[in-house]
């Protein structure tokens, strides 16, 4: 019934591209020019004259480009119809299809708004406008189980469109281990339904007792622990309520967790993730040194690095000079063949630089013009991820304010609410981005653009566009030096990714 009314009143027409503006120009460190065709996402070598012509005209003029192009580019223009205006219509059917077929639907249960830490950069610290703060509110068992049942129902229904879905139920807070009781209830409930899912949890790592660790590993809960590097780095921001640093406790618990994973013989199927935050002032070389030193202890880790949003804690702008030292090292390392030992020391730098290079390198090439995902800047479709707050309201993400609800545990997803969010986003996106060549690789995110109950894309655009052109320049500078650099890099990434394929095993065993 829900599907029948889905997006029934919702249709967005988006005209993509205004021409010369739909082509990007960037230069490598070696001084060579390239153009980025926003219609197909192809990168093409360009002469100085052609690059200059493109840069100095507002509107696309294919005849002018053809005139200035060399023979190979002319042939490519004919073959692939490059630099063409494509119209894409974002219809309710396309959006619904995306929601049904999305392979990694996730429900994130915000079990409590409380936390036993007071990290200085915490998004719930009160330093971030519009975000909630720590409270004593907790999720009731009934709310958690109703939400999970809704999720199970959706996944079962959507499997008809994408049988290979890999569902994930995640535990989040505040600090989710303050509600270990509820975690146990949810796991028991899901198992009793027979529903196959992966479980995951993001924790500050301070409350991991032996009993809790044994339970989590036994039930294949993939655990992400926050660790910001060495004791000095970590304790600068990650502190208990009494301001004491947490490094010693967290580090000790990570060791216990890894020992239990080993004891249960799950090293190959249950990776632990480390989440690390850094500031503009962070010495990234020192951070890298810490993780390389600890690689034997943390060898099963994957992880994510996040730059702390600027608050009064840090000034925007300048990045620590160690960042460019590390980048130069990294580019050198991926440009030369690596042995296993060297590869194992690269993981931190890959988390730091590799992900964005990978996005640029592995971008979708659309030889027949844009698909619809590019016209949302690759933002997800709300509902593919459901964050449930303590009251049972569904939100589109755990990192966004409560201004964008998309349903609740009683009624399920509110399709009209989802439609309104996508419509608002699309309006802003069309206004700001319709002539930008980088729509498909911009990686825009609702959470980073949220402003009140609407979005401000303009605010992040200038730095974003510069970042993209810098990434493309770095990527192609590296490829000019070693055309195989990204192949080696991709092969290495594959070996890391293979580790995460083990999630499927985890799911089968649940
Ligand atoms: S552990 Fe997480 S929720 Fe708790 S204060 Fe630190 S960042 Fe915030
Ligand atoms: S935010 Fe800026 S860089 Fe990103 S797609 Fe929009 S116009 Fe382009």
Short mmCIF file of C-alpha atoms and ligand atoms in Angstrom, two decimals:
data_model
loop_
_atom_site.label_atom_id
_atom_site.label_comp_id
_atom_site.label_asym_id
_atom_site.label_seq_id
_atom_site.Cartn_x
_atom_site.Cartn_y
_atom_site.Cartn_z
CA UNK A 1 0.00 0.00 0.00
CA UNK A 2 2.82 2.34 0.87
CA UNK A 3 4.49 1.73 -2.44
CA UNK A 4 1.35 2.57 -4.37
CA UNK A 5 1.25 6.12 -3.13
CA UNK A 6 4.97 6.57 -3.16
CA UNK A 7 5.90 9.83 -4.83
CA UNK A 8 2.52 9.97 -6.50
CA UNK A 9 2.51 13.75 -6.47
CA UNK A 10 6.17 14.15 -7.03
CA UNK A 11 8.00 14.85 -10.23
CA UNK A 12 11.11 16.88 -10.71
CA UNK A 13 12.32 17.99 -14.09
CA UNK A 14 15.97 18.84 -14.15
CA UNK A 15 17.79 20.17 -17.16
CA UNK A 16 21.40 19.36 -16.79
CA UNK A 17 24.32 21.24 -18.03
CA UNK A 18 24.92 24.55 -19.54
CA UNK A 19 27.67 23.88 -21.73
CA UNK A 20 31.15 25.41 -21.65
CA UNK A 21 30.43 25.68 -17.98
CA UNK A 22 29.82 21.97 -18.04
CA UNK A 23 33.51 21.34 -18.77
CA UNK A 24 36.24 21.56 -16.16
CA UNK A 25 39.88 22.38 -16.85
CA UNK A 26 42.76 21.36 -14.63
CA UNK A 27 46.53 21.21 -14.83
CA UNK A 28 48.97 18.59 -13.58
CA UNK A 29 52.15 19.28 -11.61
CA UNK A 30 54.04 18.66 -14.84
CA UNK A 31 52.14 21.53 -16.45
CA UNK A 32 49.86 19.53 -18.76
CA UNK A 33 46.25 20.53 -19.24
CA UNK A 34 43.21 18.28 -19.13
CA UNK A 35 39.52 18.80 -19.59
CA UNK A 36 36.76 17.07 -17.66
CA UNK A 37 33.56 16.50 -19.61
CA UNK A 38 30.66 16.84 -17.20
CA UNK A 39 28.31 15.01 -19.55
CA UNK A 40 30.29 11.77 -19.64
CA UNK A 41 32.82 12.22 -16.80
CA UNK A 42 35.64 11.53 -19.24
CA UNK A 43 38.99 13.24 -18.74
CA UNK A 44 40.77 14.23 -21.93
CA UNK A 45 44.15 15.67 -22.66
CA UNK A 46 43.95 19.22 -24.00
CA UNK A 47 46.33 21.61 -25.70
CA UNK A 48 47.04 24.97 -24.05
CA UNK A 49 44.99 26.63 -26.77
CA UNK A 50 41.97 24.39 -26.28
CA UNK A 51 42.10 24.72 -22.50
CA UNK A 52 42.31 28.48 -22.85
CA UNK A 53 39.40 28.54 -25.29
CA UNK A 54 37.23 26.56 -22.88
CA UNK A 55 38.22 28.68 -19.92
CA UNK A 56 37.44 31.90 -21.69
CA UNK A 57 33.92 31.08 -22.91
CA UNK A 58 30.81 30.90 -20.77
CA UNK A 59 28.62 28.75 -22.94
CA UNK A 60 29.48 25.48 -24.57
CA UNK A 61 30.35 25.79 -28.19
CA UNK A 62 31.02 22.31 -29.57
CA UNK A 63 31.98 23.63 -32.98
CA UNK A 64 34.60 25.86 -31.43
CA UNK A 65 35.95 22.95 -29.37
CA UNK A 66 36.03 20.76 -32.48
CA UNK A 67 37.91 23.44 -34.35
CA UNK A 68 40.55 23.72 -31.62
CA UNK A 69 40.74 19.97 -30.88
CA UNK A 70 43.47 17.68 -32.18
CA UNK A 71 42.62 14.64 -34.28
CA UNK A 72 42.29 12.09 -31.42
CA UNK A 73 39.94 14.39 -29.52
CA UNK A 74 37.88 15.04 -32.64
CA UNK A 75 37.51 11.30 -33.09
CA UNK A 76 36.45 10.89 -29.47
CA UNK A 77 33.95 13.70 -29.81
CA UNK A 78 32.37 11.92 -32.74
CA UNK A 79 32.49 8.51 -31.13
CA UNK A 80 31.08 9.45 -27.75
CA UNK A 81 29.14 12.57 -28.50
CA UNK A 82 31.17 14.45 -25.92
CA UNK A 83 30.25 17.84 -24.49
CA UNK A 84 26.54 17.54 -25.14
CA UNK A 85 23.65 18.88 -23.19
CA UNK A 86 21.65 16.04 -21.72
CA UNK A 87 18.30 16.37 -20.12
CA UNK A 88 17.58 14.11 -17.20
CA UNK A 89 14.22 13.80 -15.61
CA UNK A 90 14.07 12.73 -12.02
CA UNK A 91 10.81 10.89 -11.67
CA UNK A 92 9.16 9.21 -8.74
CA UNK A 93 9.73 5.83 -10.36
CA UNK A 94 13.47 6.39 -10.59
CA UNK A 95 13.69 7.44 -6.97
CA UNK A 96 11.53 4.58 -5.78
CA UNK A 97 13.59 2.20 -7.83
CA UNK A 98 16.75 3.50 -6.18
CA UNK A 99 15.30 2.98 -2.71
CA UNK A 100 14.21 -0.56 -3.48
CA UNK A 101 17.39 -1.61 -5.17
CA UNK A 102 19.90 0.09 -2.87
CA UNK A 103 22.23 -2.75 -1.85
CA UNK A 104 23.21 -1.62 1.67
CA UNK A 105 20.08 -0.44 3.47
CA UNK A 106 20.89 0.42 7.06
CA UNK A 107 18.89 1.04 10.20
CA UNK A 108 20.76 2.90 12.92
CA UNK A 109 19.24 2.78 16.39
CA UNK A 110 20.09 5.77 18.58
CA UNK A 111 19.72 3.88 21.85
CA UNK A 112 20.48 6.77 24.17
CA UNK A 113 21.21 10.48 24.03
CA UNK A 114 23.59 10.11 26.94
CA UNK A 115 27.32 9.50 26.92
CA UNK A 116 29.95 8.88 29.58
CA UNK A 117 32.46 11.02 27.66
CA UNK A 118 32.55 14.70 26.77
CA UNK A 119 34.73 14.79 23.68
CA UNK A 120 35.54 18.37 22.87
CA UNK A 121 34.57 18.09 19.23
CA UNK A 122 31.45 15.97 19.78
CA UNK A 123 28.56 16.95 17.50
CA UNK A 124 26.34 16.71 20.59
CA UNK A 125 28.61 18.98 22.65
CA UNK A 126 26.46 22.05 22.12
CA UNK A 127 29.10 23.61 19.86
CA UNK A 128 27.19 22.78 16.70
CA UNK A 129 24.12 24.74 15.81
CA UNK A 130 20.91 22.78 15.40
CA UNK A 131 22.35 19.51 16.70
CA UNK A 132 20.88 17.99 19.85
CA UNK A 133 22.95 17.91 23.04
CA UNK A 134 23.57 15.10 25.55
CA UNK A 135 20.48 14.26 27.58
CA UNK A 136 19.32 11.37 29.75
CA UNK A 137 16.70 10.29 27.19
CA UNK A 138 16.81 6.56 26.36
CA UNK A 139 15.06 4.40 23.81
CA UNK A 140 12.36 2.07 25.10
CA UNK A 141 12.49 -1.61 24.18
CA UNK A 142 9.13 -1.35 22.40
CA UNK A 143 10.40 1.51 20.22
CA UNK A 144 13.53 -0.42 19.27
CA UNK A 145 11.69 -3.62 18.38
CA UNK A 146 8.93 -1.86 16.43
CA UNK A 147 11.56 0.02 14.43
CA UNK A 148 13.51 -3.14 13.72
CA UNK A 149 10.34 -4.95 12.62
CA UNK A 150 9.53 -2.11 10.19
CA UNK A 151 13.04 -2.39 8.82
CA UNK A 152 12.74 -6.16 8.42
CA UNK A 153 9.42 -5.71 6.60
CA UNK A 154 10.90 -3.17 4.19
CA UNK A 155 13.92 -5.31 3.44
CA UNK A 156 11.82 -8.41 2.82
CA UNK A 157 9.60 -6.40 0.48
CA UNK A 158 12.50 -4.74 -1.36
CA UNK A 159 14.34 -8.02 -1.82
CA UNK A 160 12.01 -8.67 -4.74
CA UNK A 161 13.89 -5.85 -6.52
CA UNK A 162 17.40 -6.59 -5.23
CA UNK A 163 17.85 -10.09 -3.78
CA UNK A 164 21.47 -9.43 -2.80
CA UNK A 165 20.71 -6.73 -0.30
CA UNK A 166 23.05 -6.66 2.66
CA UNK A 167 21.10 -5.25 5.56
CA UNK A 168 22.84 -3.72 8.55
CA UNK A 169 21.36 -2.90 11.94
CA UNK A 170 23.62 -0.51 13.83
CA UNK A 171 23.76 0.62 17.44
CA UNK A 172 24.51 4.26 18.02
CA UNK A 173 24.22 6.87 20.78
CA UNK A 174 25.52 8.91 22.63
CA UNK A 175 27.34 5.86 23.80
CA UNK A 176 25.36 2.76 22.80
CA UNK A 177 27.02 0.55 25.42
CA UNK A 178 25.18 2.51 28.10
CA UNK A 179 22.28 0.45 26.72
CA UNK A 180 23.88 -2.97 26.49
CA UNK A 181 20.61 -4.34 27.86
CA UNK A 182 18.77 -3.08 24.77
CA UNK A 183 21.46 -4.28 22.39
CA UNK A 184 20.96 -7.79 23.79
CA UNK A 185 17.17 -7.48 23.38
CA UNK A 186 17.45 -6.37 19.76
CA UNK A 187 19.92 -9.09 18.82
CA UNK A 188 17.72 -11.74 20.47
CA UNK A 189 14.61 -10.40 18.70
CA UNK A 190 16.22 -10.36 15.26
CA UNK A 191 17.58 -13.88 15.69
CA UNK A 192 14.21 -15.15 16.78
CA UNK A 193 12.63 -13.76 13.56
CA UNK A 194 15.24 -15.60 11.46
CA UNK A 195 16.11 -12.37 9.61
CA UNK A 196 19.69 -12.35 8.32
CA UNK A 197 21.49 -9.12 8.96
CA UNK A 198 24.83 -7.78 9.93
CA UNK A 199 25.07 -5.88 13.21
CA UNK A 200 27.45 -3.02 13.78
CA UNK A 201 28.16 -0.56 16.54
CA UNK A 202 30.03 2.70 16.94
CA UNK A 203 31.45 3.04 20.43
CA UNK A 204 33.91 5.16 22.35
CA UNK A 205 35.42 1.89 23.60
CA UNK A 206 35.49 2.75 27.30
CA UNK A 207 32.69 0.41 28.40
CA UNK A 208 33.88 -2.77 26.69
CA UNK A 209 34.01 -5.26 29.56
CA UNK A 210 34.96 -8.92 29.05
CA UNK A 211 31.30 -9.97 29.21
CA UNK A 212 30.22 -7.36 26.65
CA UNK A 213 33.12 -8.17 24.33
CA UNK A 214 32.32 -11.88 24.42
CA UNK A 215 28.67 -11.20 23.58
CA UNK A 216 29.47 -8.82 20.71
CA UNK A 217 32.05 -11.11 19.13
CA UNK A 218 29.83 -14.18 19.58
CA UNK A 219 27.04 -12.40 17.72
CA UNK A 220 29.34 -11.00 15.04
CA UNK A 221 28.70 -7.37 15.86
CA UNK A 222 31.20 -5.36 13.85
CA UNK A 223 32.64 -2.79 16.21
CA UNK A 224 33.98 0.64 15.30
CA UNK A 225 36.04 2.17 18.08
CA UNK A 226 37.16 5.78 18.17
CA UNK A 227 40.90 6.22 18.62
CA UNK A 228 42.57 9.48 17.59
CA UNK A 229 46.18 8.27 17.55
CA UNK A 230 48.72 8.36 20.35
CA UNK A 231 47.84 9.01 24.01
CA UNK A 232 48.75 12.65 23.64
CA UNK A 233 46.66 13.12 20.50
CA UNK A 234 43.71 11.10 21.70
CA UNK A 235 43.52 12.60 25.18
CA UNK A 236 43.55 16.13 23.82
CA UNK A 237 39.88 15.83 22.90
CA UNK A 238 38.51 12.47 23.98
CA UNK A 239 37.88 12.83 27.68
CA UNK A 240 35.57 11.51 30.38
CA UNK A 241 33.00 13.82 31.97
CA UNK A 242 35.67 14.64 34.59
CA UNK A 243 38.02 15.72 31.77
CA UNK A 244 40.38 12.78 32.27
CA UNK A 245 41.82 11.32 29.07
CA UNK A 246 40.44 8.00 27.84
CA UNK A 247 43.36 6.62 25.81
CA UNK A 248 44.59 4.06 28.33
CA UNK A 249 41.13 2.55 28.81
CA UNK A 250 40.28 2.50 25.10
CA UNK A 251 43.64 1.11 24.04
CA UNK A 252 43.43 -1.65 26.64
CA UNK A 253 39.91 -2.55 25.54
CA UNK A 254 40.90 -2.68 21.87
CA UNK A 255 43.56 -5.24 22.81
CA UNK A 256 40.96 -7.29 24.69
CA UNK A 257 38.54 -7.06 21.79
CA UNK A 258 41.14 -8.25 19.29
CA UNK A 259 42.17 -11.07 21.61
CA UNK A 260 38.55 -12.25 21.80
CA UNK A 261 38.12 -12.06 18.04
CA UNK A 262 41.22 -14.24 17.77
CA UNK A 263 40.05 -16.62 20.52
CA UNK A 264 36.80 -17.19 18.63
CA UNK A 265 38.70 -17.72 15.37
CA UNK A 266 37.00 -14.78 13.65
CA UNK A 267 39.98 -12.75 12.52
CA UNK A 268 39.07 -13.26 8.88
CA UNK A 269 35.40 -12.51 9.19
CA UNK A 270 35.06 -9.88 11.86
CA UNK A 271 37.25 -6.85 11.25
CA UNK A 272 37.40 -4.16 13.86
CA UNK A 273 37.19 -0.61 12.64
CA UNK A 274 39.05 2.36 14.03
CA UNK A 275 37.51 5.79 13.63
CA UNK A 276 39.93 8.67 14.00
CA UNK A 277 39.37 12.39 13.97
CA UNK A 278 41.94 15.06 13.26
CA UNK A 279 42.02 18.84 13.37
CA UNK A 280 43.79 21.41 11.21
CA UNK A 281 46.49 21.54 13.87
CA UNK A 282 47.03 17.77 14.04
CA UNK A 283 50.52 16.60 13.11
CA UNK A 284 49.51 14.02 10.53
CA UNK A 285 53.00 12.56 10.21
CA UNK A 286 52.94 11.78 13.93
CA UNK A 287 49.46 10.31 13.61
CA UNK A 288 50.60 8.14 10.71
CA UNK A 289 53.66 7.05 12.72
CA UNK A 290 51.43 5.96 15.58
CA UNK A 291 49.19 3.79 13.43
CA UNK A 292 52.13 2.31 11.51
CA UNK A 293 53.83 1.50 14.83
CA UNK A 294 50.64 -0.18 16.00
CA UNK A 295 49.94 -2.02 12.79
CA UNK A 296 50.59 -5.44 14.29
CA UNK A 297 48.15 -4.79 17.08
CA UNK A 298 45.66 -3.17 14.80
CA UNK A 299 46.31 -5.24 11.72
CA UNK A 300 42.71 -6.31 11.32
CA UNK A 301 41.46 -2.79 11.33
CA UNK A 302 39.75 -0.92 8.64
CA UNK A 303 38.52 2.47 9.51
CA UNK A 304 37.66 5.98 8.69
CA UNK A 305 39.34 9.30 9.20
CA UNK A 306 37.25 12.38 9.74
CA UNK A 307 38.31 15.95 9.83
CA UNK A 308 36.74 17.67 12.76
CA UNK A 309 34.27 20.31 11.74
CA UNK A 310 35.40 23.77 12.61
CA UNK A 311 33.92 25.08 15.80
CA UNK A 312 35.50 27.41 18.25
CA UNK A 313 37.95 24.55 18.76
CA UNK A 314 39.79 25.11 15.55
CA UNK A 315 40.30 27.79 12.96
CA UNK A 316 39.21 27.07 9.45
CA UNK A 317 41.67 27.32 6.65
CA UNK A 318 45.27 26.37 7.20
CA UNK A 319 46.12 22.70 7.23
CA UNK A 320 49.11 21.38 9.14
CA UNK A 321 52.18 21.26 6.92
CA UNK A 322 52.62 17.59 7.78
CA UNK A 323 49.65 16.91 5.52
CA UNK A 324 51.58 17.80 2.37
CA UNK A 325 54.63 15.86 3.59
CA UNK A 326 52.44 12.81 3.98
CA UNK A 327 50.75 13.36 0.63
CA UNK A 328 54.08 13.56 -1.18
CA UNK A 329 55.22 10.36 0.52
CA UNK A 330 51.98 8.66 -0.37
CA UNK A 331 52.12 9.64 -4.05
CA UNK A 332 55.68 8.44 -4.22
CA UNK A 333 54.73 5.15 -2.59
CA UNK A 334 51.78 4.40 -4.84
CA UNK A 335 53.86 5.28 -7.88
CA UNK A 336 56.36 2.54 -7.14
CA UNK A 337 55.80 -1.18 -6.68
CA UNK A 338 55.16 -2.12 -3.07
CA UNK A 339 55.99 -5.27 -1.23
CA UNK A 340 53.55 -6.69 1.35
CA UNK A 341 55.31 -5.01 4.25
CA UNK A 342 55.21 -1.60 2.58
CA UNK A 343 51.60 -2.07 1.59
CA UNK A 344 50.65 -2.86 5.16
CA UNK A 345 52.14 0.47 6.22
CA UNK A 346 50.14 2.43 3.68
CA UNK A 347 46.72 1.97 5.20
CA UNK A 348 46.61 5.21 7.15
CA UNK A 349 47.61 7.29 4.16
CA UNK A 350 45.09 5.48 2.03
CA UNK A 351 42.38 6.37 4.49
CA UNK A 352 43.57 9.95 4.38
CA UNK A 353 44.12 10.44 0.66
CA UNK A 354 43.26 7.23 -1.11
CA UNK A 355 39.50 7.37 -0.71
CA UNK A 356 39.10 10.65 -2.52
CA UNK A 357 41.59 9.69 -5.21
CA UNK A 358 39.68 6.46 -5.64
CA UNK A 359 36.42 8.37 -6.07
CA UNK A 360 38.01 10.48 -8.78
CA UNK A 361 39.73 7.55 -10.44
CA UNK A 362 36.90 5.04 -10.25
CA UNK A 363 34.22 7.54 -11.19
CA UNK A 364 31.44 6.30 -13.39
CA UNK A 365 32.03 7.05 -17.02
CA UNK A 366 28.71 7.68 -18.69
CA UNK A 367 29.38 7.51 -22.42
CA UNK A 368 25.71 8.00 -23.16
CA UNK A 369 25.23 10.99 -20.91
CA UNK A 370 24.27 11.50 -17.32
CA UNK A 371 22.25 9.25 -15.16
CA UNK A 372 20.03 10.63 -12.47
CA UNK A 373 22.38 10.05 -9.54
CA UNK A 374 24.64 12.78 -10.83
CA UNK A 375 21.85 15.30 -10.72
CA UNK A 376 21.56 14.84 -6.97
CA UNK A 377 25.33 15.22 -6.61
CA UNK A 378 25.45 11.57 -5.61
CA UNK A 379 23.57 12.27 -2.38
CA UNK A 380 21.67 9.21 -1.23
CA UNK A 381 17.94 8.76 -1.43
CA UNK A 382 16.52 9.45 2.06
CA UNK A 383 15.27 6.17 3.48
CA UNK A 384 18.14 4.07 2.21
CA UNK A 385 19.51 4.79 5.66
CA UNK A 386 17.17 5.22 8.61
CA UNK A 387 18.38 6.70 11.86
CA UNK A 388 15.90 6.10 14.68
CA UNK A 389 16.03 8.56 17.56
CA UNK A 390 15.13 7.62 21.15
CA UNK A 391 11.48 8.58 20.54
CA UNK A 392 11.16 6.36 17.48
CA UNK A 393 11.28 9.09 14.84
CA UNK A 394 13.14 8.11 11.67
CA UNK A 395 15.72 10.56 10.32
CA UNK A 396 17.69 10.37 7.11
CA UNK A 397 21.06 10.10 8.85
CA UNK A 398 22.60 10.03 12.31
CA UNK A 399 24.74 13.05 11.47
CA UNK A 400 21.98 15.44 10.47
CA UNK A 401 19.83 17.62 12.74
CA UNK A 402 16.30 16.53 13.64
CA UNK A 403 14.85 18.92 11.03
CA UNK A 404 14.47 16.22 8.39
CA UNK A 405 12.27 13.43 9.78
CA UNK A 406 11.32 10.71 7.30
CA UNK A 407 8.91 8.59 9.32
CA UNK A 408 8.56 6.80 12.62
CA UNK A 409 8.39 3.36 14.18
CA UNK A 410 4.57 3.29 14.13
CA UNK A 411 3.90 4.31 10.52
CA UNK A 412 7.18 3.45 8.84
CA UNK A 413 8.68 5.69 6.18
CA UNK A 414 6.76 8.88 5.39
CA UNK A 415 6.96 9.05 1.66
CA UNK A 416 5.64 12.58 1.42
CA UNK A 417 8.33 13.75 3.81
CA UNK A 418 10.99 11.99 1.71
CA UNK A 419 9.57 13.62 -1.41
CA UNK A 420 9.72 17.07 0.14
CA UNK A 421 13.34 16.61 1.21
CA UNK A 422 14.42 15.41 -2.23
CA UNK A 423 12.50 18.25 -3.83
CA UNK A 424 14.17 20.85 -1.60
CA UNK A 425 17.55 19.33 -2.27
CA UNK A 426 16.95 19.18 -5.98
CA UNK A 427 15.91 22.84 -6.09
CA UNK A 428 19.08 23.93 -4.34
CA UNK A 429 21.20 21.54 -6.34
CA UNK A 430 19.77 22.71 -9.65
CA UNK A 431 20.28 26.35 -8.70
CA UNK A 432 23.87 25.86 -7.60
CA UNK A 433 25.19 22.94 -9.59
CA UNK A 434 23.36 22.53 -12.87
CA UNK A 435 26.25 23.92 -14.91
CA UNK A 436 29.01 22.26 -12.93
CA UNK A 437 30.96 19.45 -14.57
CA UNK A 438 31.71 17.74 -11.26
CA UNK A 439 28.20 16.78 -10.22
CA UNK A 440 28.90 13.05 -10.25
CA UNK A 441 32.06 13.18 -8.20
CA UNK A 442 31.27 16.04 -5.85
CA UNK A 443 29.98 13.66 -3.16
CA UNK A 444 27.57 16.17 -1.74
CA UNK A 445 25.87 15.14 1.45
CA UNK A 446 22.64 16.37 3.00
CA UNK A 447 24.24 16.49 6.45
CA UNK A 448 27.09 18.76 5.43
CA UNK A 449 24.72 21.18 3.66
CA UNK A 450 21.84 21.22 6.15
CA UNK A 451 20.80 24.66 7.24
CA UNK A 452 17.60 24.93 9.28
CA UNK A 453 15.04 22.81 7.48
CA UNK A 454 16.65 23.44 4.11
CA UNK A 455 20.05 23.13 2.47
CA UNK A 456 22.85 25.53 1.71
CA UNK A 457 24.99 24.05 -1.05
CA UNK A 458 26.54 27.38 -2.00
CA UNK A 459 28.32 27.57 1.34
CA UNK A 460 30.50 24.53 0.68
CA UNK A 461 30.80 24.82 -3.09
CA UNK A 462 33.86 27.03 -3.46
CA UNK A 463 36.14 24.84 -1.37
CA UNK A 464 34.56 21.69 -2.76
CA UNK A 465 35.20 22.64 -6.36
CA UNK A 466 38.78 23.60 -5.61
CA UNK A 467 39.27 20.30 -3.77
CA UNK A 468 37.94 18.33 -6.72
CA UNK A 469 40.23 20.09 -9.18
CA UNK A 470 43.15 19.57 -6.80
CA UNK A 471 42.32 15.86 -6.53
CA UNK A 472 42.09 15.51 -10.30
CA UNK A 473 45.38 17.31 -10.68
CA UNK A 474 47.06 15.02 -8.12
CA UNK A 475 45.54 11.96 -9.73
CA UNK A 476 46.65 12.82 -13.24
CA UNK A 477 50.07 14.05 -12.08
CA UNK A 478 50.55 10.60 -10.56
CA UNK A 479 49.28 8.82 -13.65
CA UNK A 480 51.61 10.82 -15.86
CA UNK A 481 54.54 9.54 -13.80
CA UNK A 482 53.30 5.99 -13.65
CA UNK A 483 50.24 5.01 -15.69
CA UNK A 484 49.96 1.86 -13.58
CA UNK A 485 49.99 3.69 -10.27
CA UNK A 486 46.27 3.50 -9.78
CA UNK A 487 46.14 -0.07 -10.97
CA UNK A 488 48.53 -1.06 -8.20
CA UNK A 489 46.60 1.14 -5.86
CA UNK A 490 43.33 -0.40 -6.95
CA UNK A 491 44.76 -3.87 -6.54
CA UNK A 492 45.80 -3.00 -3.03
CA UNK A 493 42.44 -1.45 -2.31
CA UNK A 494 40.87 -4.63 -3.59
CA UNK A 495 42.82 -6.63 -1.06
CA UNK A 496 41.45 -4.39 1.65
CA UNK A 497 37.97 -4.57 0.19
CA UNK A 498 38.16 -8.35 0.08
CA UNK A 499 38.51 -8.26 3.82
CA UNK A 500 35.15 -6.56 3.99
CA UNK A 501 33.59 -9.10 1.69
CA UNK A 502 33.85 -11.27 4.76
CA UNK A 503 30.82 -9.34 6.01
CA UNK A 504 28.77 -11.69 3.93
CA UNK A 505 30.07 -14.58 5.97
CA UNK A 506 29.24 -12.66 9.08
CA UNK A 507 25.71 -12.28 7.88
CA UNK A 508 25.33 -15.93 6.99
CA UNK A 509 26.43 -16.89 10.45
CA UNK A 510 24.01 -14.59 12.24
S1 LIG B 1 32.07 9.36 22.72
FE1 LIG B 1 30.97 10.07 20.93
S2 LIG B 1 28.94 10.72 21.70
FE2 LIG B 1 30.32 10.56 23.47
S3 LIG B 1 31.12 12.60 23.75
FE3 LIG B 1 32.61 11.50 22.49
S4 LIG B 1 32.04 11.97 20.34
FE4 LIG B 1 30.28 12.51 21.69
S1 LIG B 2 28.67 21.91 -4.91
FE1 LIG B 2 29.94 23.08 -6.32
S2 LIG B 2 31.53 21.62 -6.99
FE2 LIG B 2 29.86 20.41 -6.11
S3 LIG B 2 28.53 19.84 -7.88
FE3 LIG B 2 27.72 21.75 -6.94
S4 LIG B 2 28.65 23.41 -8.15
FE4 LIG B 2 29.89 21.56 -8.50
#
